[in-house]
Coordinates of N, CA, C and O in Angstrom, one line a residue:
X1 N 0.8 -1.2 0.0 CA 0.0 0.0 0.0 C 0.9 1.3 0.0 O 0.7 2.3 -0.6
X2 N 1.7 0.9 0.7 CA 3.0 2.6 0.6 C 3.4 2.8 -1.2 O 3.7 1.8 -1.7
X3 N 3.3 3.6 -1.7 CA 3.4 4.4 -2.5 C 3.0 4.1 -3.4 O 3.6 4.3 -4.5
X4 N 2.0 3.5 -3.4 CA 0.8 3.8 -3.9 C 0.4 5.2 -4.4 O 0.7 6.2 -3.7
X5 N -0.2 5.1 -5.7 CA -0.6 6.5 -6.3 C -2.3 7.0 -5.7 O -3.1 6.0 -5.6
X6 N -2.6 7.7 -5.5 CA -4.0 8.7 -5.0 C -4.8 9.7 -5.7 O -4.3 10.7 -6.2
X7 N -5.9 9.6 -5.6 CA -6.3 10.9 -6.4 C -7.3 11.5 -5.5 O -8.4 11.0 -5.1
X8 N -6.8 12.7 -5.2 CA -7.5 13.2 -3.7 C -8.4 14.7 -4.3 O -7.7 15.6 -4.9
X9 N -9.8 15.0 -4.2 CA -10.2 15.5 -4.7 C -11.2 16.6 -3.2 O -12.1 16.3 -2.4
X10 N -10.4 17.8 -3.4 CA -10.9 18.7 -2.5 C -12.2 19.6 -3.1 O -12.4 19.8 -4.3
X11 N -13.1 20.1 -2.0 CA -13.9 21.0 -2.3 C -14.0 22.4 -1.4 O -14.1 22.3 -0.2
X12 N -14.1 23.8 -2.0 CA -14.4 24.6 -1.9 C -15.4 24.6 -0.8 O -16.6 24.2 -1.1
X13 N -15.2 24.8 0.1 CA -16.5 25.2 1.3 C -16.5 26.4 1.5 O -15.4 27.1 1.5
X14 N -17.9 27.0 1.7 CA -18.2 28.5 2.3 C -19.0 28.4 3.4 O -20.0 27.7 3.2
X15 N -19.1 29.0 4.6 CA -19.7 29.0 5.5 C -20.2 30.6 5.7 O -19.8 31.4 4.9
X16 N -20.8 30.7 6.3 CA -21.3 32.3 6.4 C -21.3 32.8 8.5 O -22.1 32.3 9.3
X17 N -20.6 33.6 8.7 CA -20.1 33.9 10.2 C -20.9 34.9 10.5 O -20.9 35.4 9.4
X18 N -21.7 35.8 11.4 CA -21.9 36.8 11.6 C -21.2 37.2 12.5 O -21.2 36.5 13.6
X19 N -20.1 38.9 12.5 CA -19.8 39.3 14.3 C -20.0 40.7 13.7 O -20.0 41.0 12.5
X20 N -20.2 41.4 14.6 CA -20.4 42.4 14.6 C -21.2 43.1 13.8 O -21.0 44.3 13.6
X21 N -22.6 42.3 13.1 CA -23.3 42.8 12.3 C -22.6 42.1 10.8 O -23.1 41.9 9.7
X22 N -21.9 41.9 11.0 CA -21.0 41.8 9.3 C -21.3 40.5 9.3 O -21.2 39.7 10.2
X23 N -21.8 40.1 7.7 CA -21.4 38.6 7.6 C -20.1 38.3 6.6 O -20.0 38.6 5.5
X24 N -19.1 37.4 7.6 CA -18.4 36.8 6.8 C -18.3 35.7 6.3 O -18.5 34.7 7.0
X25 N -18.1 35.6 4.8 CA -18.3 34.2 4.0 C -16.3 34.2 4.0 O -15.3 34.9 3.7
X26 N -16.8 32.4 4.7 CA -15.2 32.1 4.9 C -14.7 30.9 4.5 O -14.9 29.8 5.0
X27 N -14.2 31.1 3.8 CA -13.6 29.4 2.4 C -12.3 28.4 2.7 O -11.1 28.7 2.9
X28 N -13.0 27.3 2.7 CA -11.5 26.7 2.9 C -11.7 25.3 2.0 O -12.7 25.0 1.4
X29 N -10.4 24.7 2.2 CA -10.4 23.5 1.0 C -11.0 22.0 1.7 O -10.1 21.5 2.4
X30 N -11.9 21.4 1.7 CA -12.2 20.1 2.5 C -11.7 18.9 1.8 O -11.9 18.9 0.6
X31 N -11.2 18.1 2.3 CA -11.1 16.9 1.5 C -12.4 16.1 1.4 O -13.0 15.8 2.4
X32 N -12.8 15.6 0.1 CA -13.9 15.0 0.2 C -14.0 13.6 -0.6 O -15.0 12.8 -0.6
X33 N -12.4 13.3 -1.6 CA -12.6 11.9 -1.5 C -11.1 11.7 -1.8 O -10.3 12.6 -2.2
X34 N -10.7 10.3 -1.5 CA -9.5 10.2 -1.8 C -9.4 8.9 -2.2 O -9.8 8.0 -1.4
X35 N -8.9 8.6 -3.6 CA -9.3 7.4 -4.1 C -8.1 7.0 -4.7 O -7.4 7.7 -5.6
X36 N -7.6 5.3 -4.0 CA -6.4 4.5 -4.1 C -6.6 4.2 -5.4 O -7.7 3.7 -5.7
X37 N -5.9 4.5 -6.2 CA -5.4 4.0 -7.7 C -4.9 3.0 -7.8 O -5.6 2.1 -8.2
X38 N -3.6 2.9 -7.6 CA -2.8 2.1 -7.9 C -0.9 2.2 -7.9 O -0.5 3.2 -7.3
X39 N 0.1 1.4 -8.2 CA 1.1 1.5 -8.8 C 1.9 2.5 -9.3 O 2.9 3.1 -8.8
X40 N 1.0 2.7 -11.0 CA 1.0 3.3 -12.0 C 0.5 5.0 -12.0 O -0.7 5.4 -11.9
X41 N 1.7 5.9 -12.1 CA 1.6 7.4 -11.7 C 0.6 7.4 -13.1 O -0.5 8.0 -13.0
X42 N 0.9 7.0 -14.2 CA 0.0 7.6 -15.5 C -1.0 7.4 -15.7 O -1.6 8.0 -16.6
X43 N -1.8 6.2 -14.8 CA -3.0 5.6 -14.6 C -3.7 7.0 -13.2 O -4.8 7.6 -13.4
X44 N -3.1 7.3 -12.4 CA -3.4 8.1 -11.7 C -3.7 9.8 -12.1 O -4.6 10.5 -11.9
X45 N -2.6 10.0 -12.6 CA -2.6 11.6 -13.4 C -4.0 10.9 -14.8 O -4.8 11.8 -14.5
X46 N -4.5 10.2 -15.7 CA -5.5 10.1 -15.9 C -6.9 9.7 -15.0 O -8.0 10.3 -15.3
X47 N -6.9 8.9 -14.2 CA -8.0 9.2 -12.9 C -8.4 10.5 -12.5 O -9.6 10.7 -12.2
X48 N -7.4 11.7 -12.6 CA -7.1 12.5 -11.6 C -8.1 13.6 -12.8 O -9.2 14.2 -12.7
X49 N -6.8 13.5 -14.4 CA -8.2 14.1 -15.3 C -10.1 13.5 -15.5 O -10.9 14.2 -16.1
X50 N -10.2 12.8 -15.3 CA -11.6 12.2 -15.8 C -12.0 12.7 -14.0 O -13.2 12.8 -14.0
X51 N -11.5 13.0 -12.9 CA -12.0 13.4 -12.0 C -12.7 14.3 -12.0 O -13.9 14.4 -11.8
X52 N -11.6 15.5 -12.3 CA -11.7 16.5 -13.0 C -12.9 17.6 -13.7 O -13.3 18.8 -13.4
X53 N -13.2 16.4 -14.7 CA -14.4 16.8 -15.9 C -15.9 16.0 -15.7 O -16.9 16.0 -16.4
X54 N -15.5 15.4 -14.4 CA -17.0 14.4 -14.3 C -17.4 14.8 -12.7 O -18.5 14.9 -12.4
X55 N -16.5 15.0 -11.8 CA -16.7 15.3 -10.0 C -17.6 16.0 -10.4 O -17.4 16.7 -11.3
X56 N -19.2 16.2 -9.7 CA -19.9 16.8 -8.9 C -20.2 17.0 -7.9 O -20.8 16.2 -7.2
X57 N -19.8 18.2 -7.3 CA -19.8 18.6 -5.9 C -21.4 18.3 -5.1 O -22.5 18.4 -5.7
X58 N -21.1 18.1 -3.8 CA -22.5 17.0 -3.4 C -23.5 19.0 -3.5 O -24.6 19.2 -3.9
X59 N -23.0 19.6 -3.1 CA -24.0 21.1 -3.4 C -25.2 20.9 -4.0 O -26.4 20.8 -3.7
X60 N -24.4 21.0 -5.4 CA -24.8 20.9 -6.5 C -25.6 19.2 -7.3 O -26.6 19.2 -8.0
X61 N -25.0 18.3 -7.0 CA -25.8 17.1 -6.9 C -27.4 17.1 -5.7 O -28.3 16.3 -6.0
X62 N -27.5 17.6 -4.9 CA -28.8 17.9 -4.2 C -29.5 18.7 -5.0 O -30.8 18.5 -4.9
X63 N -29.1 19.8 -5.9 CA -30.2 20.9 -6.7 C -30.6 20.2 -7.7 O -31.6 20.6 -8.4
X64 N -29.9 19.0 -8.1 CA -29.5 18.8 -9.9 C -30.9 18.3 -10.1 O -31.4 17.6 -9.2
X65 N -31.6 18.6 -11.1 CA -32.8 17.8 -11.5 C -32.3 16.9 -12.8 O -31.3 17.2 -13.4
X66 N -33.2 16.0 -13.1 CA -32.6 14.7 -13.7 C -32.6 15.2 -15.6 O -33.6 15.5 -16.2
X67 N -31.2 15.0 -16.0 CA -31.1 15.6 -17.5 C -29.9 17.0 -17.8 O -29.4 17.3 -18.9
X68 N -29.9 17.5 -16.0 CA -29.4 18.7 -16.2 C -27.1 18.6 -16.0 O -26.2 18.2 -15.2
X69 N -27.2 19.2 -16.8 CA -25.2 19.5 -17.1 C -24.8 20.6 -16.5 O -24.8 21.6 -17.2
X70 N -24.3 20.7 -15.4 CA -23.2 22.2 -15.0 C -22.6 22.5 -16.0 O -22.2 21.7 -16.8
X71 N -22.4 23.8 -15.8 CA -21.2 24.3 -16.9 C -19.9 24.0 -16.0 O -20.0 23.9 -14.8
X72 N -18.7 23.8 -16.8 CA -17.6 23.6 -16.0 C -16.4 23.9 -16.7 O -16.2 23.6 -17.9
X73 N -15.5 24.6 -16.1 CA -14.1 25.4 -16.4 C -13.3 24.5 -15.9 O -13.6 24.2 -14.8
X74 N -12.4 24.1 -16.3 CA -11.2 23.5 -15.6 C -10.5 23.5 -16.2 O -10.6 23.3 -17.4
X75 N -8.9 23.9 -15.4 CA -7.7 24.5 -15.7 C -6.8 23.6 -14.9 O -7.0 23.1 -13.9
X76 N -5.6 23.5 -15.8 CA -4.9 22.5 -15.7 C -3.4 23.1 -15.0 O -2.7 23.5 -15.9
X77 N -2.8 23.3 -14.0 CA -2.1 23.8 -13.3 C -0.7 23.5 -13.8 O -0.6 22.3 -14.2
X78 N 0.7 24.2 -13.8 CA 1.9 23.6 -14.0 C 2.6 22.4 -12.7 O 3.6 21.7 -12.7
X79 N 1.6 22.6 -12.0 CA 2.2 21.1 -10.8 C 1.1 20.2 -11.0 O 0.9 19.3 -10.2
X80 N 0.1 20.4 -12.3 CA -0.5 18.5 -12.2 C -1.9 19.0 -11.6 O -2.9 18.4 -12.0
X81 N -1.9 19.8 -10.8 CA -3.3 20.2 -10.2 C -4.4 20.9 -10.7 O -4.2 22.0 -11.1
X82 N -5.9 20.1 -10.7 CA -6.8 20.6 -11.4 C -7.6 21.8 -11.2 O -8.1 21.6 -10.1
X83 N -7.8 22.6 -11.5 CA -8.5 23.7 -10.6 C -10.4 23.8 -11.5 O -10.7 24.2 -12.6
X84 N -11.1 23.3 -10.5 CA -12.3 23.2 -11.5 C -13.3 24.5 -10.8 O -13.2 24.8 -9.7
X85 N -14.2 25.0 -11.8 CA -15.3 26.0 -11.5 C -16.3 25.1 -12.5 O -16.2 24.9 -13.7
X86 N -17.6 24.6 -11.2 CA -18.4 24.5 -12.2 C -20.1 24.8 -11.6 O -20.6 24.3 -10.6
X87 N -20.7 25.6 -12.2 CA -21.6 26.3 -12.2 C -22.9 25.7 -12.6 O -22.9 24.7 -13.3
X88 N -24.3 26.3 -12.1 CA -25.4 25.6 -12.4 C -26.4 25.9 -11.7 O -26.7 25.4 -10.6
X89 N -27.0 27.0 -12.6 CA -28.2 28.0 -12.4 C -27.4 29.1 -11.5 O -26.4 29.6 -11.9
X90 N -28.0 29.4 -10.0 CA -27.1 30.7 -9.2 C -25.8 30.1 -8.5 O -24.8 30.9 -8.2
X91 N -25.8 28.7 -8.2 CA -24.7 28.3 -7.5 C -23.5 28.1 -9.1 O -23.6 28.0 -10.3
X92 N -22.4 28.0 -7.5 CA -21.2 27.7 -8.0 C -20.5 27.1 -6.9 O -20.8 27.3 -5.7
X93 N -19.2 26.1 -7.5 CA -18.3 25.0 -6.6 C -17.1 25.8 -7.4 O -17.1 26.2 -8.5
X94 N -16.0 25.7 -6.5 CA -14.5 25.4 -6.8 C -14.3 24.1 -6.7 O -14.8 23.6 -5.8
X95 N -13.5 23.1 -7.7 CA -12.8 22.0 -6.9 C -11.4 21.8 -7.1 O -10.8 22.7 -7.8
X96 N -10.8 20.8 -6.6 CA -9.1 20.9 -6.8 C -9.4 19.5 -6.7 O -10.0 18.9 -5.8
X97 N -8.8 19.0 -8.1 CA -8.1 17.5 -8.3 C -6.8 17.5 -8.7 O -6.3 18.0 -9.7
X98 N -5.7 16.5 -7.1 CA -4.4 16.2 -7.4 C -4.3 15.4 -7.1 O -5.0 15.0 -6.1
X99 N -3.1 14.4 -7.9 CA -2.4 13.0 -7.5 C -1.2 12.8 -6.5 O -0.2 13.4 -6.6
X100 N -1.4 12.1 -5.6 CA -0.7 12.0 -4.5 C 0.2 10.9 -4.4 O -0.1 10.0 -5.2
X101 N 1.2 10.7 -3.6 CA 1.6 9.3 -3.4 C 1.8 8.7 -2.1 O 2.8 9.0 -1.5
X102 N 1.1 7.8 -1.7 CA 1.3 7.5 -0.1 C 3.0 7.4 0.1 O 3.6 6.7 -0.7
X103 N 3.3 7.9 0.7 CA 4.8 8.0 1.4 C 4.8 7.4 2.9 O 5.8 7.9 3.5
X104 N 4.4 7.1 3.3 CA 4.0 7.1 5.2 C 2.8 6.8 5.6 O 1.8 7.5 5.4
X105 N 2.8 5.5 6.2 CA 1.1 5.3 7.2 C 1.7 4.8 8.6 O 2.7 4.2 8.8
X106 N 0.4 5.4 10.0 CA 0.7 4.9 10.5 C -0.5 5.2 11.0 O -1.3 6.1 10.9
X107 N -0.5 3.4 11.8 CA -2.3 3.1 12.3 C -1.9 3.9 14.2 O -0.8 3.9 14.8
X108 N -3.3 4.2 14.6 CA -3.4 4.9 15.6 C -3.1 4.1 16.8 O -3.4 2.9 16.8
X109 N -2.5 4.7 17.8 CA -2.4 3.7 18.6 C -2.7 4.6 20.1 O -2.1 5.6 20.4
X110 N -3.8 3.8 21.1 CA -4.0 4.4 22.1 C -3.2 3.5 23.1 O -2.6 2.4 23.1
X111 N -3.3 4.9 24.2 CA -3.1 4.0 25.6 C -3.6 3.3 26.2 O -4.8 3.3 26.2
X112 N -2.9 2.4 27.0 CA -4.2 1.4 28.2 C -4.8 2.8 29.1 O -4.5 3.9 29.5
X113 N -5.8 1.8 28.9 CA -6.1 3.1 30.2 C -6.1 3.0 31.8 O -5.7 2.1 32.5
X114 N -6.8 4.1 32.0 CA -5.7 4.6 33.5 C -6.6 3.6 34.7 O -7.8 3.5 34.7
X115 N -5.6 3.1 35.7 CA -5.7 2.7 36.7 C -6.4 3.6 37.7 O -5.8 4.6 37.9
X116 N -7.7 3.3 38.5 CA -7.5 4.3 39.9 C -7.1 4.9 40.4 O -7.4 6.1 40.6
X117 N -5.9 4.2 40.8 CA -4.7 4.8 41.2 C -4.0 5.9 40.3 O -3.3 6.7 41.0
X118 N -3.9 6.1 39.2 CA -3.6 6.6 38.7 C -4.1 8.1 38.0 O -3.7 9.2 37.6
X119 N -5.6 7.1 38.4 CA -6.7 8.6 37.9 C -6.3 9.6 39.3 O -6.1 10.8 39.2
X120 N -6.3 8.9 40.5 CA -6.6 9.5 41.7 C -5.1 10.7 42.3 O -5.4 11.8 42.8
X121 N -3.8 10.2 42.0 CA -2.3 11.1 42.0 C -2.9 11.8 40.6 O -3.2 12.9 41.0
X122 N -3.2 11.9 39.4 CA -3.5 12.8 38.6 C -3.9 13.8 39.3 O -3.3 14.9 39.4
X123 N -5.4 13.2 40.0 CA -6.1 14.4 40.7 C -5.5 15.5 41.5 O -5.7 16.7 41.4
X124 N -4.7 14.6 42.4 CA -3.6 15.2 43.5 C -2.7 16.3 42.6 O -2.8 17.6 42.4
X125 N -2.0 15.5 42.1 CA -0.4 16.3 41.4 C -0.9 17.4 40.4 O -0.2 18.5 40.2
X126 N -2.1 17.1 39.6 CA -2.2 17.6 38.4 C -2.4 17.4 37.2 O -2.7 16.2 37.1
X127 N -2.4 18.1 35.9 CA -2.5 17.6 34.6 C -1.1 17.1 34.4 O -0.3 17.6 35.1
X128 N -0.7 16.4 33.6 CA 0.7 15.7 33.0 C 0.9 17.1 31.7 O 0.3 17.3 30.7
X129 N 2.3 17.9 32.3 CA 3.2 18.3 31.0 C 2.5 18.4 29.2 O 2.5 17.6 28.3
X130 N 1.9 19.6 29.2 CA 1.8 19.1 27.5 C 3.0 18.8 26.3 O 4.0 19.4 26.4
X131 N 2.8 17.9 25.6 CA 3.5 17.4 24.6 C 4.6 18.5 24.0 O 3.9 19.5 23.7
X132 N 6.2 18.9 23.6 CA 6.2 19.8 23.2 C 6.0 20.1 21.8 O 6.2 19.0 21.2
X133 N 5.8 21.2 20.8 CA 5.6 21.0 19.5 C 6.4 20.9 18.6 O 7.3 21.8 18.6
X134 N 6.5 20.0 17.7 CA 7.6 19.7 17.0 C 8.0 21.0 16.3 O 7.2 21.8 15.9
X135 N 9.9 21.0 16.1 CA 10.2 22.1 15.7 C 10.9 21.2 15.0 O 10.8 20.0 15.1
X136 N 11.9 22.1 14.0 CA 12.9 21.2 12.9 C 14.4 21.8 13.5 O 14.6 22.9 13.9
X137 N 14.9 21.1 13.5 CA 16.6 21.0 14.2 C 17.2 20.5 13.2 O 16.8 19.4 12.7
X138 N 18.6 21.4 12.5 CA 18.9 21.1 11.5 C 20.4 20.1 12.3 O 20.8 20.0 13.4
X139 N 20.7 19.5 11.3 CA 21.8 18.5 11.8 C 23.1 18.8 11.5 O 24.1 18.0 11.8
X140 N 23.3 20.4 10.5 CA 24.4 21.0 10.6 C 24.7 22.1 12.1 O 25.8 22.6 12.2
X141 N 23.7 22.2 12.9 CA 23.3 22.5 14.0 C 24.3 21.9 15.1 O 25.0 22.5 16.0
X142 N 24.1 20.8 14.8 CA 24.5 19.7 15.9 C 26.2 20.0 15.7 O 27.0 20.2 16.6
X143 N 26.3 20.0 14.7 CA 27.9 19.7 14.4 C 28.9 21.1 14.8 O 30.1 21.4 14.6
X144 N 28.0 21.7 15.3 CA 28.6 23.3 15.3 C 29.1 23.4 17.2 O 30.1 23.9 17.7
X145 N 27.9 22.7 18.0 CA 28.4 22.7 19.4 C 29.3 21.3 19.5 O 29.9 21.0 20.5

């Protein structure tokens, strides 16, 4: 399954915020499918096009009455990434289709959980230290002290 090719297909969301009287419409990218291909990068970079020109964003699939075609723009990016606008009646979607490659998995792993005893010195002592956040330490760094 490691490097494996992907075709991960993000969507435009808008939400609408009110403060202060003002409404803000605030966009960000969701992932909404991400589909194992295969092997083969050229089998995927074509997945990734036919995604592209056929994805309907679920929006727009709830309005759709049966017969009807979005208009659709899509633009083909110098890094491989799709940039789609596709329109239909007052609405409109952005989407982004790019091919990925699994490089790294790692399945989740919990703790046992806690003893009595353990819940109960928590209580006493306190919360446990937060984690600290990873920073990058270069390794020409090292070689200097």
């Amino acid at each position: 399954m490691i490097a494996d090719w992907y075709v991960l297909i993000e969507e435009d969301t808008r939400s609408t915020e009110r403060a202060d009287g003002t409404d803000l419409k605030l966009h960000r990218w969701t992932l909404v499918g991400m589909h194992r291909i295969g092997q083969d990068q050229a089998e995927a970079v074509a997945a990734a096009e036919d995604a592209a020109l056929n994805h309907l964003p679920g929006i727009l699939a709830r309005h759709a009455r049966p017969g009807e075609e979005p208009a659709r723009h899509a633009l083909l990016s110098q890094d491989g990434a799709w940039i789609v606008l596709v329109k239909q009646r007052h609405r409109q979607c952005h989407i982004r289709v790019t091919t990925a490659q699994l490089m790294h998995a790692r399945e989740e792993k919990e703790a046992p959980p806690k003893s009595l005893k353990e819940k109960l010195r928590r209580a006493v002592e306190g919360p446990v230290p937060a984690v600290k956040p990873w920073t990058w330490t270069r390794e020409d760094k090292a070689d200097q002290t």
